[in-house]
Coordinates of C-alpha atoms in Angstrom, one line a residue:
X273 CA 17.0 27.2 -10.7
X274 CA 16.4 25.0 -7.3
X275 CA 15.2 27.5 -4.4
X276 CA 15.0 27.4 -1.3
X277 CA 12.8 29.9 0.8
X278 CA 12.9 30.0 4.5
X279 CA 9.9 31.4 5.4
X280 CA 7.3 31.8 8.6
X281 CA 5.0 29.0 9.0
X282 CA 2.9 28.6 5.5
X283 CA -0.3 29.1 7.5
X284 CA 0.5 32.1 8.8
X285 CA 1.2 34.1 5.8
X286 CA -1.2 36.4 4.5
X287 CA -1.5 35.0 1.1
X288 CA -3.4 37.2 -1.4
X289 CA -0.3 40.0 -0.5
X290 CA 2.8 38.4 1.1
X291 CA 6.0 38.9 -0.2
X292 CA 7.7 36.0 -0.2
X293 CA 4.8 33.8 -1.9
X294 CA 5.1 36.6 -5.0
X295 CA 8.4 35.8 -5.9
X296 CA 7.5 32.2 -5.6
X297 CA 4.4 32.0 -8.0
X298 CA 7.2 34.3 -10.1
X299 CA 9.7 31.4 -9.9
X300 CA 7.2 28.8 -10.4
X301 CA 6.1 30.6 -13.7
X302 CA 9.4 30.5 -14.8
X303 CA 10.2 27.2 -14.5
X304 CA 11.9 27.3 -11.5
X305 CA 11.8 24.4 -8.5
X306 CA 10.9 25.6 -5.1
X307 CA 11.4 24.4 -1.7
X308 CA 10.5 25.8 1.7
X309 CA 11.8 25.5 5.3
X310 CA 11.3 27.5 8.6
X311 CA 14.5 28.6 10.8
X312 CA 14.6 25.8 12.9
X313 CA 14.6 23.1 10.4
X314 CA 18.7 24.2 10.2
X315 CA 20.8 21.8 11.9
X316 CA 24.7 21.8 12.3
X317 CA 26.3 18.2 12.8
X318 CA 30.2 18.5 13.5
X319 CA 31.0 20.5 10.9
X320 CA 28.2 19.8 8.5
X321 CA 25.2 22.3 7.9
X322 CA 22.3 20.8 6.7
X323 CA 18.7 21.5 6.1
X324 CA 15.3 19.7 6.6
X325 CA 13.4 20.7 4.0
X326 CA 9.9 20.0 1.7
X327 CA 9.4 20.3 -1.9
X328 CA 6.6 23.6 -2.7
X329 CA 4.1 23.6 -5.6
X330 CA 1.2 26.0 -6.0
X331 CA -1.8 25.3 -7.5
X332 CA -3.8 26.7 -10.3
X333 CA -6.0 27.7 -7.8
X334 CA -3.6 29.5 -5.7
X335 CA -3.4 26.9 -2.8
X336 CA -0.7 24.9 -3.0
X337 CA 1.3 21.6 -1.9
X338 CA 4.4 20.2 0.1
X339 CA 5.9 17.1 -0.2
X340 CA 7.0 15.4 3.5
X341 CA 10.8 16.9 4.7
X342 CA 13.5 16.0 3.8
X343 CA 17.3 16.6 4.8
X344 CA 19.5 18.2 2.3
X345 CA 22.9 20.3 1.6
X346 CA 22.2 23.8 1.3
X347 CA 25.2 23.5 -1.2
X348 CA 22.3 22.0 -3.7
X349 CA 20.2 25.3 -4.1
X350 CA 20.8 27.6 -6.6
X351 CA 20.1 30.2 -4.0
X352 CA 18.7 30.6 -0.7
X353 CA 16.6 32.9 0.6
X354 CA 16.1 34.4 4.0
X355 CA 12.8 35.4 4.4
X356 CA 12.0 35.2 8.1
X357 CA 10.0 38.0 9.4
X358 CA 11.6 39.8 13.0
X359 CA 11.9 40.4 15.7
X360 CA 16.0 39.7 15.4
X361 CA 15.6 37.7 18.3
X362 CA 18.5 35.0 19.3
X363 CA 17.3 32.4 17.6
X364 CA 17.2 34.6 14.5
X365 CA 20.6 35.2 15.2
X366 CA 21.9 31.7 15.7
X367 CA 20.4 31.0 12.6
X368 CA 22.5 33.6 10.6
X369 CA 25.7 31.6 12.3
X370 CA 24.2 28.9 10.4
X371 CA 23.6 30.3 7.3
X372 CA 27.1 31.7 7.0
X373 CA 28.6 27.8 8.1
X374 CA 26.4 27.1 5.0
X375 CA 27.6 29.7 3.2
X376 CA 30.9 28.9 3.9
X377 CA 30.4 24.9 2.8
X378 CA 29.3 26.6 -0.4
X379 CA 25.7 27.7 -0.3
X380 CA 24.2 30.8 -1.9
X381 CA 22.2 32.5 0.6
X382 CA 20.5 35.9 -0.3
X383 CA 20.7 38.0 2.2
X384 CA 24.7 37.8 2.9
X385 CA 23.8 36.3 7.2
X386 CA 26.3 38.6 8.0
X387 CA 25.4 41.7 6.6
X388 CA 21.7 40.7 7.9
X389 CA 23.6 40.4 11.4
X390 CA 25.6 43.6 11.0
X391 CA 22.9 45.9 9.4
X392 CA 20.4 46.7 12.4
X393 CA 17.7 47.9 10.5
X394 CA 17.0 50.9 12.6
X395 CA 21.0 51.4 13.1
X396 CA 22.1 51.2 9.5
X397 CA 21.2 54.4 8.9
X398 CA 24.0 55.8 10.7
X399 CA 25.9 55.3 7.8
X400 CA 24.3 57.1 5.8
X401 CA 24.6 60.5 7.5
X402 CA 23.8 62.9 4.8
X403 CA 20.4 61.6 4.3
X404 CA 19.7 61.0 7.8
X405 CA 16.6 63.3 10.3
X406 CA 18.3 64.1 13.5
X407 CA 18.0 60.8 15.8
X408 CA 20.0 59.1 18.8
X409 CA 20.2 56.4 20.1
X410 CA 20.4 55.1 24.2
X411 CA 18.6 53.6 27.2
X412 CA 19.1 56.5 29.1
X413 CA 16.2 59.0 30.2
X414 CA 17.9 62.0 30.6
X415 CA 19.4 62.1 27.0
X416 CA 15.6 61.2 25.3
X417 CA 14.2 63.9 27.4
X418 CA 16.8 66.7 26.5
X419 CA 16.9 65.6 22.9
X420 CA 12.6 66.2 22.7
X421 CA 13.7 69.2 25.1
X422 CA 15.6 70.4 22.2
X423 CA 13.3 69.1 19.4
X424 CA 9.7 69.1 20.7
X425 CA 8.0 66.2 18.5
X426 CA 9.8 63.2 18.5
X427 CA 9.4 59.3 17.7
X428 CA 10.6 56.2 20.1
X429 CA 11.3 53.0 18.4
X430 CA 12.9 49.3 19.8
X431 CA 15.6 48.6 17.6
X432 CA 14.3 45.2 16.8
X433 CA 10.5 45.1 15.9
X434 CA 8.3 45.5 12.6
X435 CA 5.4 46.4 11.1
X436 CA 5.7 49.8 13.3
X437 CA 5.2 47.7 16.7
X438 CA 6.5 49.7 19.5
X439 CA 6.8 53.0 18.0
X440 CA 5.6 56.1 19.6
X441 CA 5.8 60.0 19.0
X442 CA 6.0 62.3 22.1
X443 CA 5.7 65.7 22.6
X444 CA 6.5 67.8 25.2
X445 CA 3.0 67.8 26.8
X446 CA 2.2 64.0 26.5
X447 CA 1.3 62.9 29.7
X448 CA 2.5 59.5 28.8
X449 CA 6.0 60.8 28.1
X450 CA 7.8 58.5 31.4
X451 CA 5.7 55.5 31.4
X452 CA 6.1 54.7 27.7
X453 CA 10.5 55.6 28.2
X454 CA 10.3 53.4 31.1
X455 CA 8.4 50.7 28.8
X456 CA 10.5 50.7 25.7
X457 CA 13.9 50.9 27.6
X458 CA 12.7 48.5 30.7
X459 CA 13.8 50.9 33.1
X460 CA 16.8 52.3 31.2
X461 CA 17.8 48.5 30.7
X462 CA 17.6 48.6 26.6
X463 CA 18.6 50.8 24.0
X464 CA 15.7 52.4 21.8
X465 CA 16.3 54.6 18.6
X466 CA 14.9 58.6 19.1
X467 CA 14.5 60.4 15.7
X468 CA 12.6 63.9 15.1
X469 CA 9.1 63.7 14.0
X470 CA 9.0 64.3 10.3
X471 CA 5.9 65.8 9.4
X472 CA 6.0 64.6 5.7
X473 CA 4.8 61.3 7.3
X474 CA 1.5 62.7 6.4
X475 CA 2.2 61.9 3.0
X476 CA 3.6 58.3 3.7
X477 CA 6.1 56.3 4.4
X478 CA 7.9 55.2 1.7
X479 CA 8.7 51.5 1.0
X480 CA 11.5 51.5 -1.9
X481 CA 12.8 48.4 -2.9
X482 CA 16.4 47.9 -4.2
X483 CA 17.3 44.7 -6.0
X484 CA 20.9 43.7 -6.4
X485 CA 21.9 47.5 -5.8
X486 CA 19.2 48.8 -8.1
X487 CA 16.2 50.5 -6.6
X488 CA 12.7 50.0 -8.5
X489 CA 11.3 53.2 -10.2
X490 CA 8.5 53.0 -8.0
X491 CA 7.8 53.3 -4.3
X492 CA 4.8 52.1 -2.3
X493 CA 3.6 55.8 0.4
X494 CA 2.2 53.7 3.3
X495 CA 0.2 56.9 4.6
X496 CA -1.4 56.8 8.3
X497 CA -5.2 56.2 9.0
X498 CA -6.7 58.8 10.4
X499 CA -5.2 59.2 14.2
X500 CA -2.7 57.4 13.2
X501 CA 1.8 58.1 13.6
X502 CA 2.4 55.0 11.6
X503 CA 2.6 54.4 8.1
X504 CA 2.8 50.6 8.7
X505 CA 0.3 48.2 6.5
X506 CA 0.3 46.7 9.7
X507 CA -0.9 49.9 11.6
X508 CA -3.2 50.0 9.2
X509 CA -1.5 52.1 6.8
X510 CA -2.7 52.8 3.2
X511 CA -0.2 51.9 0.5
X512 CA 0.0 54.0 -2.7
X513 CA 2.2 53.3 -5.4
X514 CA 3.9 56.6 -6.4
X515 CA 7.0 57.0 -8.9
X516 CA 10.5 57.7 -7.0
X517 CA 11.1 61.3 -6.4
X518 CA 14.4 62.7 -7.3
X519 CA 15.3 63.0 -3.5
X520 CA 14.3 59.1 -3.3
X521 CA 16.4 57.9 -6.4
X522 CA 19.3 59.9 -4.7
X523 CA 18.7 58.4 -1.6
X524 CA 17.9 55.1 -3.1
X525 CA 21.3 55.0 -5.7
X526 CA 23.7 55.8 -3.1
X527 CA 22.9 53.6 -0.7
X528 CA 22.0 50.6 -3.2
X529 CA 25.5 50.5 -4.3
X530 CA 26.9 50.1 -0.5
X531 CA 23.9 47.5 0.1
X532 CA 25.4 45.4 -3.4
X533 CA 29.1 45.5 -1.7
X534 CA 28.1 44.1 1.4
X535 CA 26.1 41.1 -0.2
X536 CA 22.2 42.9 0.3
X537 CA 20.6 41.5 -2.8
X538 CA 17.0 42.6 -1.7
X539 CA 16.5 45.5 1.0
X540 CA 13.8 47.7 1.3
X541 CA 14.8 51.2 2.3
X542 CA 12.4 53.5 4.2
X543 CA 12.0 57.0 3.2
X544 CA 9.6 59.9 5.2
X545 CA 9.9 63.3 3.2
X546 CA 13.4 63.9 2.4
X547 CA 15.0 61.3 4.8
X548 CA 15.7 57.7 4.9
X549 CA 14.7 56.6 8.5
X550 CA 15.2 52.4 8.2
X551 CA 17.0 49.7 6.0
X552 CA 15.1 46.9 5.9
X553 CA 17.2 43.8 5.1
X554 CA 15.4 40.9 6.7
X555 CA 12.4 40.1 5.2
X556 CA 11.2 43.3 2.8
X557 CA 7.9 43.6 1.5
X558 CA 5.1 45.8 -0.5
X559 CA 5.9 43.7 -3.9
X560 CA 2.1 42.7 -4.8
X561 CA 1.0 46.0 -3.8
X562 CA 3.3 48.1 -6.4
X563 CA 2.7 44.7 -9.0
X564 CA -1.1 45.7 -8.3
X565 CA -1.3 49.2 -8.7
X566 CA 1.5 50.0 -11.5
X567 CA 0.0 47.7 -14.0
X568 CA -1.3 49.5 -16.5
X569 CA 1.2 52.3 -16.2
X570 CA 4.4 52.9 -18.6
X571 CA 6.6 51.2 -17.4
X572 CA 4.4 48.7 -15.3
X573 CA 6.6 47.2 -12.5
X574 CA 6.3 43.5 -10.9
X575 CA 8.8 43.6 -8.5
X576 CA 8.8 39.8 -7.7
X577 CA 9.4 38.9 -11.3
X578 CA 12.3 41.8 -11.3
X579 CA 13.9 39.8 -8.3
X580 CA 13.6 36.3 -9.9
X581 CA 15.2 38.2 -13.4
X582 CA 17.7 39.1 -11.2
X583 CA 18.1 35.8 -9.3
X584 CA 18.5 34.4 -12.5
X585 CA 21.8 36.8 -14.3
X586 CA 23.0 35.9 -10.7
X587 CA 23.0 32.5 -11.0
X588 CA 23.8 32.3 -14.2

């Protein structure tokens, strides 16, 4: 296959355990060619998408090397890849119109740029209802402050950050409780997502990957640090590999068929305790990490040579 990865700049990413490299060196091992861009190297030109893009090699050393750009049809992947990190900014979003002109003139792109606009990765869980903690969702003071009235321990969350950036749990004798509502909706300005504290978050949030509607038998618990709300690696969460529970593989089957109908090849589901609380479409990760630690179990799991597998009945 010829793939194309749009990515954050190469420099930034944090090599020994990103994602998106994974399924690369998993491509590269299988013979595939790879290519990489960033969002803005997407132009549109009367009618005609194209993309400026550099040929990607890695090393046997792990570094790796990039030929100079060049401008080419999206149309000549086998498939491309979406795998800009957020915030879902607008220019995230006028690259999704891009991607689906491309799509449109013929290009493969995984995510669907659609569904990636239409599933909010805090909001999609609204349709799935029966799996769901109680949560709302609003700008507006008066309804947070009943709602932890009415709930006592709750967490505030934008609807368009990552790695748990922005997230908060109040209770009814923070202090704190009006200047952080005032920060995260600007004065009752923007929208946040309010969900009742879960205390199973003590055991981790759990990352489950679903690939082409099929969720991996394994999840990766990304439990707090000491003092810590947050699961997030990037809070400085702990990750632990853990086999799906039969809550999870509930969870996980019912919503990886919708995901498959909608064009969500790879998503990464969040799951605290019993409830799903996020549906990660953009730019999932925790693939070395399960790779890592389920290696020498039965069965191991590499989830970045399971995508490319997948990538390749696709394609074929």
């Amino acid at each position: 296959m010829k793939l194309l990865f749009i990515l954050d700049p190469l420099d930034a990413l944090v090599t020994y355990k990103d994602t998106s490299l994974a399924m690369m060196r998993a491509a590269q091992a299988r013979g595939h060619d790879l290519w990489v861009c960033e969002q803005h190297d997407w132009q549109l030109q009367h009618e005609v998408v194209t993309v400026d893009a550099q040929t990607f090699a890695f090393h046997v050393d792990g570094s790796w090397k990039t030929s100079d750009k060049s401008t080419v049809s999206p149309a000549n992947f086998d498939a491309v890849l979406m795998r800009k990190d957020p915030p879902f900014d607008n220019e995230y979003l006028y690259t999704t119109y891009l991607l689906e002109l491309a799509q449109q003139q013929g290009a493969r792109i995984i995510n669907d740029p659609a569904a990636i606009r239409g599933w909010n990765e805090k909001l999609s869980v609204a349709r799935f209802p029966q799996f769901t903690p109680p949560f709302i969702v609003t700008s507006l003071q008066d309804k947070i402050l009943a709602f932890l009235a009415e709930h006592g321990d709750i967490i505030v969350k934008p609807l368009d950050g990552m790695g748990g950036s922005g997230i908060f749990r109040l209770r009814k004798d923070d202090p704190n409780i009006y200047a952080i509502l005032e920060t995260l909706t600007k004065f009752q300005t923007q929208t946040i997502m309010v969900q009742r504290y879960i205390p199973d978050i003590v055991k981790g949030d759990k990352r489950i990957l679903v690939i082409n509607g099929e969720p991996l038998p394994y999840a990766l618990a990304r439990i707090p640090k000491t003092g810590e709300t947050r699961g997030n690696l990037a809070a400085g969460g702990k990750g632990v590999a853990q086999p799906l529970s039969a809550r999870d593989k509930e969870i996980a089957d019912t919503v990886g068929k919708v995901l498959k109908q909608h064009g969500l090849f790879l998503v990464g589901l969040d799951v605290i305790g019993d409830y799903l609380t996020e549906v990660n479409v953009t730019s999932p990760t925790g693939m070395v990490e399960i790779a890592t630690q389920s290696k020498d179990w039965t069965p191991a799991c590499d989830p970045a040579i399971m995508m490319i597998e997948a990538l390749e009945q696709l394609v074929a």
